[in-house]
Amino acid sequence: MRTPFVVGNWKLHKTIAESLALVTELKNQLGSLREVAVGVAPPFTALHAVAKRVEDSSLAVAAQDCFWEEKGAFTGEVAPAMLRDAGCTWAIIGHSERRQFFGDTDEAVGKKVKAALAAGLGVIACVGETLAQRDGGATFQIVEQHLAGAVSDLDAAVVDRVVIAYEPVWAIGTGRTATPAQAQEVHAFIRSWLGKQLGAAAAASIRIQYGGSVKPDNAALLMREPDIDGALVGGASLQAADFVAICRAAKPS
Ligand code: PEP
């Protein structure tokens, strides 16, 4: 019922030329994959070139962040409408690196989500606990807090453009993946929270990606869990062969 969605978050990697080389390889290798939606999130500087390169394919282009204002004296920021103008259809919002290094609060994440949706973008809203929070038994509390900040009062009309990425911070870039059971437990919690806030139909249709050291050799088992609907992939999305293998592993069996 939910088409799995796999997105490569390239973070602070790749020039325009490197981005074009990678996305061209992805386009060639993923052309025949129908049952999985795939997207890439290049750095801002490469968004337009990448979007042009994939406009005759089903690959989607996502920004790694956006600001909530449309225009004005906000040096360094990029507005959602500018991202659409550059060819993006999605924005990743609330990634743990934004929260950790750039001070994105739950309130800021909520404002960004609303602005992105209002501008017609789809949103990948990231939630997830640190290791200390997990060890302290606060996983569900933190995930709930992140969800409440990001997506608590959404209009039913936009839920098809909302994706949640559960990314335990202790698993991002560490090589330490949540087990399928650990991930599924939190994904089921997220879906049940969405049901209470947005209704059963929205909860059943919203895709929940897992992110945190997803690799070709662990993707299939994670993707088999009933509430895991794809992946947000960092490190392994920088090599075409690895990312393609993960996309293929997300194909429903
Ligand atoms: C991410 O940054 O969203 C991520 C999941 O990174 P990695 O796959 O490298 O852990």
Coordinates of N, CA and C and ligand atoms in Angstrom, one line a residue:
M1 N 0.8 -1.2 0.0 CA 0.0 0.0 0.0 C 0.9 1.3 0.0
R2 N 2.0 1.2 0.8 CA 2.9 2.4 0.8 C 4.1 2.1 -0.1
T3 N 4.3 2.9 -1.0 CA 5.5 2.7 -1.9 C 6.8 3.1 -1.1
P4 N 7.7 2.1 -0.9 CA 8.9 2.5 -0.2 C 9.6 3.6 -0.8
F5 N 10.3 4.4 0.0 CA 11.0 5.7 -0.5 C 12.4 5.6 0.1
V6 N 13.4 5.6 -0.8 CA 14.8 5.6 -0.4 C 15.4 6.9 -0.9
V7 N 16.0 7.6 0.1 CA 16.6 8.9 -0.3 C 18.1 8.9 0.2
G8 N 18.9 9.4 -0.7 CA 20.4 9.5 -0.4 C 20.7 10.9 0.1
N9 N 21.1 11.0 1.3 CA 21.5 12.4 1.8 C 23.0 12.5 1.6
W10 N 23.4 13.4 0.7 CA 24.8 13.5 0.3 C 25.6 14.4 1.3
K11 N 24.8 15.1 2.2 CA 25.5 16.0 3.2 C 26.4 16.9 2.5
L12 N 27.6 17.2 3.1 CA 28.5 18.2 2.6 C 29.6 17.4 1.7
H13 N 29.0 16.8 0.7 CA 29.9 16.1 -0.3 C 29.5 16.4 -1.7
K14 N 30.4 16.4 -2.6 CA 30.2 16.4 -4.0 C 30.1 17.8 -4.6
T15 N 31.0 18.1 -5.6 CA 30.9 19.2 -6.4 C 29.8 19.0 -7.4
I16 N 29.5 20.0 -8.2 CA 28.5 19.9 -9.3 C 28.8 18.8 -10.2
A17 N 30.1 18.7 -10.7 CA 30.5 17.7 -11.6 C 30.4 16.3 -11.0
E18 N 30.8 16.2 -9.8 CA 30.7 14.9 -9.1 C 29.2 14.5 -8.9
S19 N 28.4 15.5 -8.5 CA 27.0 15.2 -8.3 C 26.3 14.7 -9.6
L20 N 26.7 15.3 -10.7 CA 26.1 14.9 -12.0 C 26.6 13.5 -12.4
A21 N 27.8 13.2 -12.1 CA 28.3 11.9 -12.4 C 27.6 10.8 -11.6
L22 N 27.4 11.1 -10.3 CA 26.7 10.1 -9.5 C 25.3 9.9 -9.9
V23 N 24.6 11.0 -10.1 CA 23.1 10.9 -10.4 C 22.9 10.3 -11.7
T24 N 23.8 10.5 -12.7 CA 23.7 9.9 -14.0 C 23.8 8.4 -13.9
E25 N 24.8 7.9 -13.0 CA 24.9 6.5 -12.8 C 23.6 5.9 -12.2
L26 N 23.1 6.6 -11.2 CA 21.9 6.2 -10.5 C 20.7 6.1 -11.5
K27 N 20.6 7.1 -12.3 CA 19.5 7.1 -13.3 C 19.6 5.9 -14.2
N28 N 20.8 5.6 -14.7 CA 21.0 4.5 -15.6 C 20.7 3.2 -14.9
Q29 N 21.2 3.1 -13.7 CA 21.0 1.8 -13.0 C 19.6 1.5 -12.4
L30 N 18.9 2.6 -12.1 CA 17.6 2.4 -11.4 C 16.5 2.6 -12.3
G31 N 16.7 2.9 -13.6 CA 15.7 3.1 -14.5 C 14.5 2.1 -14.5
S32 N 14.9 0.9 -14.3 CA 13.8 -0.2 -14.4 C 13.2 -0.5 -13.1
L33 N 13.6 0.1 -12.0 CA 13.1 -0.2 -10.7 C 11.8 0.6 -10.5
R34 N 10.7 -0.1 -10.5 CA 9.4 0.6 -10.5 C 8.7 0.6 -9.1
E35 N 9.0 -0.4 -8.2 CA 8.2 -0.5 -7.0 C 8.8 0.3 -5.8
V36 N 9.9 1.0 -6.1 CA 10.5 1.8 -5.0 C 10.7 3.3 -5.5
A37 N 10.3 4.2 -4.7 CA 10.5 5.7 -5.1 C 11.9 6.0 -4.6
V38 N 12.7 6.7 -5.4 CA 14.1 7.0 -5.0 C 14.4 8.5 -5.2
G39 N 15.1 9.1 -4.2 CA 15.5 10.5 -4.3 C 16.9 10.7 -3.9
V40 N 17.4 11.8 -4.3 CA 18.8 12.2 -3.8 C 18.7 13.6 -3.2
A41 N 19.6 13.9 -2.2 CA 19.6 15.2 -1.6 C 21.1 15.7 -1.7
P42 N 21.4 16.3 -2.9 CA 22.7 16.9 -3.1 C 22.9 18.2 -2.2
P43 N 24.1 18.7 -2.2 CA 24.3 20.0 -1.5 C 23.5 21.1 -2.4
F44 N 23.3 22.2 -1.7 CA 22.5 23.3 -2.4 C 23.1 23.7 -3.8
T45 N 24.4 23.7 -3.8 CA 25.0 24.2 -5.1 C 24.8 23.3 -6.3
A46 N 24.5 22.1 -6.0 CA 24.3 21.1 -7.1 C 22.8 20.8 -7.4
L47 N 21.9 21.4 -6.6 CA 20.5 21.0 -6.8 C 19.9 21.2 -8.2
H48 N 20.2 22.4 -8.7 CA 19.6 22.8 -10.0 C 20.1 21.9 -11.1
A49 N 21.4 21.7 -11.1 CA 22.0 20.9 -12.2 C 21.5 19.4 -12.1
V50 N 21.4 18.9 -10.8 CA 21.0 17.5 -10.7 C 19.5 17.4 -11.1
A51 N 18.7 18.4 -10.7 CA 17.3 18.3 -11.0 C 17.1 18.3 -12.5
K52 N 17.9 19.1 -13.2 CA 17.8 19.1 -14.7 C 18.2 17.8 -15.3
R53 N 19.3 17.2 -14.7 CA 19.7 15.9 -15.2 C 18.7 14.8 -15.1
V54 N 17.9 14.9 -14.0 CA 16.9 13.8 -13.8 C 15.5 14.1 -14.2
E55 N 15.3 15.2 -14.9 CA 13.9 15.6 -15.2 C 13.2 14.6 -16.1
D56 N 13.9 13.8 -16.8 CA 13.2 12.8 -17.7 C 13.2 11.4 -17.0
S57 N 13.4 11.4 -15.6 CA 13.4 10.1 -14.9 C 12.5 10.2 -13.7
S58 N 12.4 9.1 -13.0 CA 11.5 9.2 -11.8 C 12.3 9.6 -10.5
L59 N 13.6 9.8 -10.7 CA 14.3 10.2 -9.5 C 13.9 11.6 -9.0
A60 N 13.7 11.7 -7.6 CA 13.3 12.9 -7.0 C 14.5 13.6 -6.5
V61 N 14.4 15.0 -6.3 CA 15.5 15.7 -5.8 C 15.0 16.4 -4.5
A62 N 15.8 16.3 -3.5 CA 15.5 16.9 -2.2 C 16.6 17.8 -1.7
A63 N 16.2 18.9 -1.0 CA 17.1 19.7 -0.3 C 17.4 19.1 1.0
Q64 N 18.5 19.5 1.6 CA 18.9 19.0 2.9 C 18.3 19.8 4.1
D65 N 17.7 20.9 3.7 CA 17.2 21.9 4.8 C 16.4 22.9 4.0
C66 N 15.7 23.8 4.7 CA 15.2 25.0 4.1 C 14.9 26.0 5.2
F67 N 14.6 27.2 4.9 CA 14.3 28.2 5.9 C 12.7 28.4 5.8
W68 N 12.2 29.1 6.8 CA 10.7 29.2 6.9 C 10.2 30.5 6.3
E69 N 11.1 31.5 6.1 CA 10.6 32.8 5.5 C 10.7 32.7 4.0
E70 N 9.8 33.5 3.3 CA 9.8 33.5 1.9 C 10.9 34.3 1.3
K71 N 11.2 35.5 1.9 CA 12.2 36.4 1.4 C 12.6 37.3 2.5
G72 N 13.7 38.1 2.3 CA 14.0 39.1 3.3 C 15.5 39.1 3.7
A73 N 15.8 39.8 4.8 CA 17.2 39.9 5.3 C 17.6 38.7 6.1
F74 N 17.8 37.6 5.5 CA 18.2 36.4 6.2 C 19.4 35.8 5.5
T75 N 20.5 36.4 5.6 CA 21.7 36.0 4.9 C 22.1 34.5 5.1
G76 N 22.3 33.9 4.0 CA 22.7 32.5 4.0 C 21.6 31.5 3.9
E77 N 20.3 32.0 4.0 CA 19.2 31.0 4.1 C 18.6 30.8 2.7
V78 N 17.9 29.8 2.5 CA 17.2 29.4 1.2 C 15.7 29.1 1.5
A79 N 14.9 29.8 0.7 CA 13.4 29.6 1.0 C 12.9 28.4 0.2
P80 N 11.8 27.9 0.7 CA 11.2 26.7 0.0 C 10.8 27.0 -1.5
A81 N 10.3 28.2 -1.7 CA 10.0 28.5 -3.1 C 11.2 28.5 -4.0
M82 N 12.3 28.9 -3.4 CA 13.6 28.9 -4.2 C 14.0 27.5 -4.5
L83 N 13.8 26.6 -3.6 CA 14.1 25.2 -3.8 C 13.2 24.6 -4.9
R84 N 12.0 25.0 -4.9 CA 11.1 24.5 -6.0 C 11.6 25.0 -7.3
D85 N 12.0 26.3 -7.3 CA 12.5 26.9 -8.5 C 13.7 26.2 -9.0
A86 N 14.5 25.7 -8.1 CA 15.7 24.9 -8.5 C 15.4 23.5 -9.0
G87 N 14.2 23.1 -8.8 CA 13.8 21.7 -9.3 C 13.6 20.7 -8.2
C88 N 13.7 21.1 -6.9 CA 13.4 20.2 -5.8 C 11.9 19.9 -5.6
T89 N 11.7 18.7 -5.2 CA 10.3 18.4 -4.8 C 10.2 18.0 -3.4
W90 N 11.3 17.8 -2.7 CA 11.3 17.4 -1.3 C 12.4 18.2 -0.5
A91 N 12.2 18.3 0.8 CA 13.2 18.9 1.7 C 13.3 18.0 2.9
I92 N 14.5 17.7 3.3 CA 14.8 17.0 4.6 C 14.8 18.1 5.6
I93 N 14.1 17.9 6.7 CA 14.0 18.9 7.7 C 14.2 18.3 9.1
G94 N 15.0 18.9 10.0 CA 15.2 18.5 11.3 C 16.2 17.3 11.4
H95 N 17.1 17.2 10.4 CA 18.1 16.2 10.6 C 18.9 16.4 11.8
S96 N 19.4 15.3 12.4 CA 20.1 15.5 13.8 C 21.3 16.3 13.7
E97 N 22.0 16.4 12.5 CA 23.1 17.2 12.3 C 22.7 18.7 12.3
R98 N 21.6 19.0 11.8 CA 21.0 20.4 11.9 C 20.7 20.7 13.4
R99 N 20.1 19.8 14.0 CA 19.8 20.0 15.5 C 21.0 20.2 16.3
Q100 N 22.0 19.3 16.0 CA 23.2 19.3 16.9 C 24.2 20.5 16.6
F101 N 24.4 20.8 15.3 CA 25.5 21.7 14.9 C 24.9 23.1 14.6
F102 N 23.7 23.2 14.2 CA 23.1 24.5 13.8 C 22.0 25.0 14.6
G103 N 21.7 24.3 15.7 CA 20.7 24.8 16.7 C 19.3 24.7 16.3
D104 N 19.0 23.8 15.3 CA 17.5 23.7 14.9 C 16.7 23.1 16.1
T105 N 15.8 23.9 16.6 CA 15.0 23.5 17.7 C 13.7 22.8 17.2
D106 N 12.9 22.2 18.1 CA 11.7 21.6 17.6 C 10.8 22.7 17.0
E107 N 10.8 23.9 17.6 CA 10.0 25.0 17.1 C 10.4 25.4 15.7
A108 N 11.8 25.5 15.5 CA 12.3 25.8 14.1 C 11.9 24.7 13.1
V109 N 12.0 23.5 13.5 CA 11.7 22.4 12.6 C 10.2 22.5 12.2
G110 N 9.3 22.8 13.2 CA 7.9 22.9 12.9 C 7.7 24.0 11.9
K111 N 8.3 25.2 12.1 CA 8.1 26.3 11.1 C 8.6 25.9 9.7
K112 N 9.8 25.2 9.7 CA 10.3 24.8 8.4 C 9.4 23.8 7.7
V113 N 8.8 22.9 8.4 CA 7.9 21.9 7.9 C 6.7 22.6 7.3
K114 N 6.1 23.5 8.0 CA 4.9 24.2 7.6 C 5.2 25.0 6.3
A115 N 6.4 25.7 6.3 CA 6.7 26.6 5.2 C 7.0 25.7 3.9
A116 N 7.7 24.6 4.1 CA 8.0 23.8 3.0 C 6.7 23.2 2.4
L117 N 5.8 22.7 3.2 CA 4.5 22.2 2.7 C 3.7 23.2 2.1
A118 N 3.7 24.5 2.6 CA 2.9 25.5 2.1 C 3.4 25.9 0.7
A119 N 4.7 25.7 0.5 CA 5.3 26.1 -0.8 C 5.1 24.9 -1.8
G120 N 4.6 23.8 -1.4 CA 4.3 22.7 -2.3 C 5.4 21.6 -2.3
L121 N 6.4 21.8 -1.4 CA 7.4 20.7 -1.3 C 6.9 19.5 -0.5
G122 N 7.4 18.4 -0.7 CA 7.2 17.3 0.3 C 8.3 17.4 1.3
V123 N 8.0 16.8 2.5 CA 8.9 17.0 3.6 C 9.3 15.6 4.2
I124 N 10.6 15.5 4.5 CA 11.1 14.3 5.2 C 11.5 14.9 6.6
A125 N 10.7 14.6 7.6 CA 10.9 15.2 8.9 C 11.7 14.1 9.7
C126 N 12.8 14.5 10.2 CA 13.7 13.5 11.0 C 13.5 13.6 12.5
V127 N 13.4 12.4 13.1 CA 13.2 12.3 14.5 C 14.2 11.2 15.0
G128 N 14.6 11.3 16.3 CA 15.4 10.2 16.8 C 16.2 10.6 18.0
E129 N 16.5 9.7 18.8 CA 17.1 9.9 20.1 C 18.7 9.7 20.1
T130 N 19.4 10.3 21.0 CA 20.8 10.1 21.1 C 21.0 8.8 21.9
L131 N 22.3 8.4 22.0 CA 22.6 7.2 22.8 C 22.2 7.4 24.3
A132 N 22.6 8.6 24.8 CA 22.3 8.8 26.2 C 20.8 8.8 26.5
Q133 N 20.1 9.3 25.5 CA 18.6 9.3 25.7 C 18.1 7.9 25.7
R134 N 18.6 7.1 24.7 CA 18.2 5.7 24.7 C 18.6 4.9 25.9
D135 N 19.8 5.1 26.4 CA 20.3 4.4 27.6 C 19.5 4.9 28.8
G136 N 19.0 6.1 28.8 CA 18.2 6.6 29.9 C 16.8 6.3 29.8
G137 N 16.4 5.5 28.8 CA 15.0 5.1 28.7 C 14.1 6.1 28.1
A138 N 14.6 7.1 27.4 CA 13.8 8.3 27.0 C 13.5 8.2 25.5
T139 N 13.8 7.1 24.8 CA 13.6 7.0 23.4 C 12.2 7.5 22.9
F140 N 11.2 6.9 23.5 CA 9.8 7.3 23.0 C 9.4 8.7 23.4
Q141 N 9.9 9.2 24.5 CA 9.6 10.6 24.9 C 10.3 11.5 23.9
I142 N 11.5 11.3 23.5 CA 12.2 12.2 22.6 C 11.6 12.1 21.2
V143 N 11.3 10.9 20.8 CA 10.7 10.8 19.4 C 9.3 11.5 19.4
E144 N 8.5 11.3 20.5 CA 7.2 12.0 20.6 C 7.4 13.5 20.5
Q145 N 8.4 14.0 21.3 CA 8.7 15.5 21.3 C 9.1 16.0 19.9
H146 N 9.9 15.2 19.2 CA 10.3 15.6 17.8 C 9.1 15.6 16.9
L147 N 8.3 14.6 17.0 CA 7.1 14.5 16.2 C 6.1 15.6 16.4
A148 N 5.9 15.9 17.7 CA 5.0 17.0 18.1 C 5.5 18.3 17.5
G149 N 6.8 18.6 17.6 CA 7.4 19.8 17.0 C 7.2 19.9 15.5
A150 N 7.4 18.7 14.9 CA 7.4 18.7 13.4 C 6.1 18.6 12.7
V151 N 5.2 17.7 13.2 CA 4.0 17.4 12.4 C 2.7 17.3 13.2
S152 N 2.6 18.1 14.3 CA 1.4 17.8 15.1 C 0.1 18.3 14.5
D153 N 0.1 19.4 13.8 CA -1.3 19.9 13.4 C -1.3 20.0 11.9
L154 N -1.1 19.0 11.2 CA -1.1 19.0 9.7 C -2.5 18.9 9.1
D155 N -2.6 19.6 8.0 CA -3.9 19.5 7.3 C -3.9 18.1 6.6
A156 N -5.1 17.5 6.6 CA -5.2 16.1 5.9 C -4.7 16.2 4.5
A157 N -4.9 17.4 3.8 CA -4.6 17.5 2.4 C -3.1 17.3 2.1
V158 N -2.3 17.5 3.1 CA -0.8 17.5 2.8 C -0.1 16.2 3.2
V159 N -0.9 15.3 3.9 CA -0.1 14.2 4.5 C 0.5 13.3 3.4
D160 N 0.0 13.3 2.2 CA 0.7 12.5 1.2 C 2.1 13.1 0.8
R161 N 2.4 14.3 1.3 CA 3.7 14.9 1.0 C 4.5 14.9 2.3
V162 N 4.1 14.0 3.3 CA 4.9 14.0 4.5 C 5.5 12.6 4.7
V163 N 6.8 12.6 5.0 CA 7.5 11.3 5.3 C 8.2 11.6 6.6
I164 N 8.2 10.6 7.5 CA 9.0 10.7 8.7 C 10.2 9.8 8.6
A165 N 11.4 10.3 9.0 CA 12.6 9.5 9.0 C 13.0 9.3 10.5
Y166 N 12.9 8.0 10.9 CA 13.4 7.7 12.2 C 14.9 7.4 12.1
E167 N 15.7 8.3 12.7 CA 17.1 8.2 12.7 C 17.7 8.3 14.1
P168 N 17.9 7.1 14.7 CA 18.6 7.1 16.0 C 20.0 7.8 15.9
V169 N 20.2 8.8 16.6 CA 21.5 9.6 16.4 C 22.7 8.7 16.6
W170 N 22.6 7.7 17.5 CA 23.7 6.8 17.8 C 24.0 5.8 16.6
A171 N 23.1 5.8 15.6 CA 23.4 4.9 14.5 C 23.8 5.7 13.2
I172 N 23.8 7.1 13.3 CA 24.2 7.8 12.1 C 25.7 8.0 11.9
G173 N 26.2 7.4 10.8 CA 27.6 7.6 10.5 C 28.5 6.8 11.4
T174 N 27.9 5.9 12.3 CA 28.7 5.2 13.3 C 29.0 3.8 12.9
G175 N 28.3 3.3 11.9 CA 28.4 1.9 11.5 C 27.6 1.0 12.4
R176 N 26.9 1.6 13.4 CA 26.1 0.9 14.3 C 24.7 1.0 14.0
T177 N 24.0 0.0 13.5 CA 22.7 0.1 13.0 C 21.7 -0.4 14.1
A178 N 20.5 0.2 14.1 CA 19.5 -0.4 15.0 C 19.2 -1.8 14.4
T179 N 18.9 -2.7 15.3 CA 18.4 -4.0 14.8 C 17.0 -3.8 14.2
P180 N 16.7 -4.7 13.3 CA 15.3 -4.6 12.7 C 14.2 -4.5 13.8
A181 N 14.4 -5.2 14.8 CA 13.4 -5.2 15.9 C 13.4 -3.9 16.7
Q182 N 14.6 -3.3 16.9 CA 14.6 -2.0 17.6 C 14.0 -1.0 16.7
A183 N 14.3 -1.0 15.4 CA 13.7 0.0 14.5 C 12.2 -0.1 14.4
Q184 N 11.8 -1.4 14.2 CA 10.3 -1.6 14.1 C 9.6 -1.2 15.3
E185 N 10.1 -1.4 16.5 CA 9.5 -0.9 17.7 C 9.2 0.6 17.7
V186 N 10.2 1.3 17.3 CA 10.0 2.8 17.2 C 9.1 3.2 16.1
H187 N 9.2 2.5 14.9 CA 8.4 2.9 13.8 C 6.9 2.6 14.1
A188 N 6.6 1.5 14.9 CA 5.2 1.2 15.2 C 4.7 2.3 16.2
F189 N 5.6 2.7 17.1 CA 5.2 3.8 18.0 C 4.9 5.1 17.2
I190 N 5.8 5.4 16.2 CA 5.5 6.6 15.4 C 4.2 6.5 14.7
R191 N 3.9 5.3 14.1 CA 2.6 5.2 13.4 C 1.4 5.3 14.3
S192 N 1.6 4.8 15.5 CA 0.5 4.9 16.4 C 0.3 6.3 16.9
W193 N 1.4 7.1 17.1 CA 1.3 8.5 17.5 C 0.6 9.3 16.3
L194 N 1.0 9.0 15.1 CA 0.4 9.7 13.9 C -1.1 9.4 13.9
G195 N -1.5 8.2 14.2 CA -2.9 7.8 14.2 C -3.7 8.6 15.2
K196 N -3.1 8.8 16.4 CA -3.8 9.6 17.4 C -3.9 11.1 17.0
Q197 N -2.9 11.6 16.3 CA -2.8 13.0 16.0 C -3.5 13.4 14.7
L198 N -3.4 12.5 13.7 CA -3.8 12.9 12.4 C -4.9 11.9 11.8
G199 N -5.2 10.9 12.6 CA -6.3 10.0 12.1 C -5.7 8.7 11.5
A200 N -6.5 7.7 11.5 CA -6.0 6.4 11.0 C -5.6 6.4 9.5
A201 N -6.3 7.1 8.7 CA -6.0 7.0 7.3 C -4.6 7.6 7.0
A202 N -4.4 8.8 7.7 CA -3.1 9.4 7.5 C -2.0 8.5 8.0
A203 N -2.2 8.0 9.2 CA -1.2 7.1 9.8 C -0.8 5.9 8.9
A204 N -1.9 5.4 8.3 CA -1.6 4.2 7.4 C -0.9 4.6 6.1
S205 N -1.0 5.9 5.7 CA -0.5 6.2 4.4 C 0.9 6.9 4.5
I206 N 1.2 7.5 5.7 CA 2.5 8.2 5.8 C 3.7 7.2 5.8
R207 N 4.7 7.5 5.0 CA 5.8 6.6 5.0 C 6.8 6.9 6.1
I208 N 7.4 5.9 6.7 CA 8.3 6.1 7.8 C 9.6 5.4 7.4
Q209 N 10.6 6.3 7.1 CA 11.9 5.7 6.7 C 12.8 5.4 7.9
Y210 N 13.7 4.5 7.7 CA 14.7 4.3 8.8 C 16.0 4.8 8.3
G211 N 16.8 5.5 9.2 CA 18.1 6.0 8.8 C 19.1 5.8 9.9
G212 N 20.3 5.4 9.5 CA 21.3 5.1 10.5 C 22.2 4.0 10.1
S213 N 23.3 4.3 9.3 CA 24.2 3.2 8.9 C 23.5 2.1 8.1
V214 N 22.5 2.5 7.2 CA 22.0 1.5 6.3 C 23.0 1.2 5.2
K215 N 23.2 -0.1 5.0 CA 24.2 -0.5 4.0 C 23.6 -1.6 3.2
P216 N 24.2 -2.0 2.1 CA 23.6 -3.1 1.3 C 23.4 -4.4 2.1
D217 N 24.3 -4.6 3.0 CA 24.2 -5.9 3.7 C 23.2 -5.9 4.9
N218 N 22.7 -4.8 5.3 CA 21.7 -4.8 6.4 C 20.3 -4.3 5.9
A219 N 20.2 -3.7 4.7 CA 19.0 -3.1 4.2 C 17.8 -4.0 4.1
A220 N 18.0 -5.2 3.6 CA 16.9 -6.1 3.3 C 16.2 -6.5 4.6
L221 N 16.9 -6.8 5.6 CA 16.2 -7.2 6.9 C 15.4 -6.1 7.5
L222 N 16.0 -4.9 7.4 CA 15.3 -3.7 8.0 C 14.0 -3.4 7.2
M223 N 14.2 -3.5 5.8 CA 13.0 -3.2 5.0 C 11.9 -4.2 5.1
R224 N 12.2 -5.4 5.6 CA 11.2 -6.4 5.7 C 10.2 -6.1 6.9
E225 N 10.6 -5.2 7.8 CA 9.7 -4.9 8.9 C 8.4 -4.2 8.4
P226 N 7.3 -4.5 9.1 CA 6.0 -3.9 8.5 C 5.9 -2.4 8.5
D227 N 6.6 -1.7 9.5 CA 6.4 -0.3 9.5 C 7.6 0.5 9.0
I228 N 8.5 -0.2 8.3 CA 9.7 0.5 7.7 C 9.4 0.6 6.2
D229 N 9.3 1.8 5.8 CA 8.9 2.1 4.4 C 10.0 2.7 3.6
G230 N 11.2 2.3 3.7 CA 12.3 2.8 3.0 C 13.4 3.3 3.9
A231 N 14.3 4.1 3.3 CA 15.5 4.5 4.1 C 16.0 5.9 3.8
L232 N 16.5 6.6 4.8 CA 17.3 7.8 4.5 C 18.8 7.3 4.7
V233 N 19.5 7.5 3.6 CA 20.9 6.9 3.6 C 21.9 8.0 3.5
G234 N 22.9 8.0 4.4 CA 24.0 8.9 4.3 C 25.2 8.3 3.6
G235 N 26.1 7.9 4.4 CA 27.4 7.4 3.8 C 27.3 6.5 2.6
A236 N 26.4 5.5 2.7 CA 26.3 4.5 1.6 C 25.6 5.1 0.3
S237 N 25.1 6.3 0.4 CA 24.5 6.9 -0.8 C 25.5 7.6 -1.7
L238 N 26.8 7.6 -1.2 CA 27.8 8.3 -2.0 C 28.4 7.5 -3.1
Q239 N 28.2 6.2 -3.0 CA 28.7 5.2 -4.0 C 27.5 4.6 -4.7
A240 N 27.5 4.8 -6.1 CA 26.3 4.3 -6.8 C 26.0 2.8 -6.5
A241 N 27.0 2.0 -6.5 CA 26.7 0.5 -6.4 C 26.0 0.2 -5.0
D242 N 26.5 0.9 -4.0 CA 25.9 0.6 -2.6 C 24.5 1.2 -2.6
F243 N 24.3 2.4 -3.1 CA 22.9 3.0 -3.0 C 21.9 2.2 -3.9
V244 N 22.4 1.8 -5.0 CA 21.5 1.0 -5.9 C 21.1 -0.3 -5.2
A245 N 22.0 -0.9 -4.5 CA 21.7 -2.2 -3.8 C 20.7 -2.0 -2.7
I246 N 20.8 -0.8 -2.0 CA 19.9 -0.5 -1.0 C 18.5 -0.3 -1.6
C247 N 18.4 0.5 -2.7 CA 17.2 0.7 -3.3 C 16.5 -0.6 -3.7
R248 N 17.3 -1.5 -4.3 CA 16.7 -2.8 -4.7 C 16.2 -3.6 -3.5
A249 N 17.0 -3.5 -2.4 CA 16.6 -4.2 -1.2 C 15.2 -3.7 -0.6
A250 N 14.9 -2.5 -1.0 CA 13.6 -1.9 -0.4 C 12.4 -2.4 -1.2
K251 N 12.6 -3.1 -2.3 CA 11.5 -3.6 -3.2 C 10.6 -4.5 -2.4
P252 N 9.3 -4.3 -2.4 CA 8.5 -5.2 -1.6 C 8.5 -6.6 -2.2
S253 N 8.5 -7.6 -1.3 CA 8.6 -9.0 -1.8 C 7.3 -9.6 -2.0
Ligands
PEP1 C1 21.9 10.3 7.6 O1 22.7 11.2 7.7 O2 20.7 10.6 7.4 C2 22.3 9.0 7.8 C3 21.5 8.0 8.0 O3 23.7 8.7 7.7 P1 24.5 7.3 7.6 O4 23.7 6.4 6.6 O5 25.8 7.6 7.1 O6 24.4 6.7 9.0

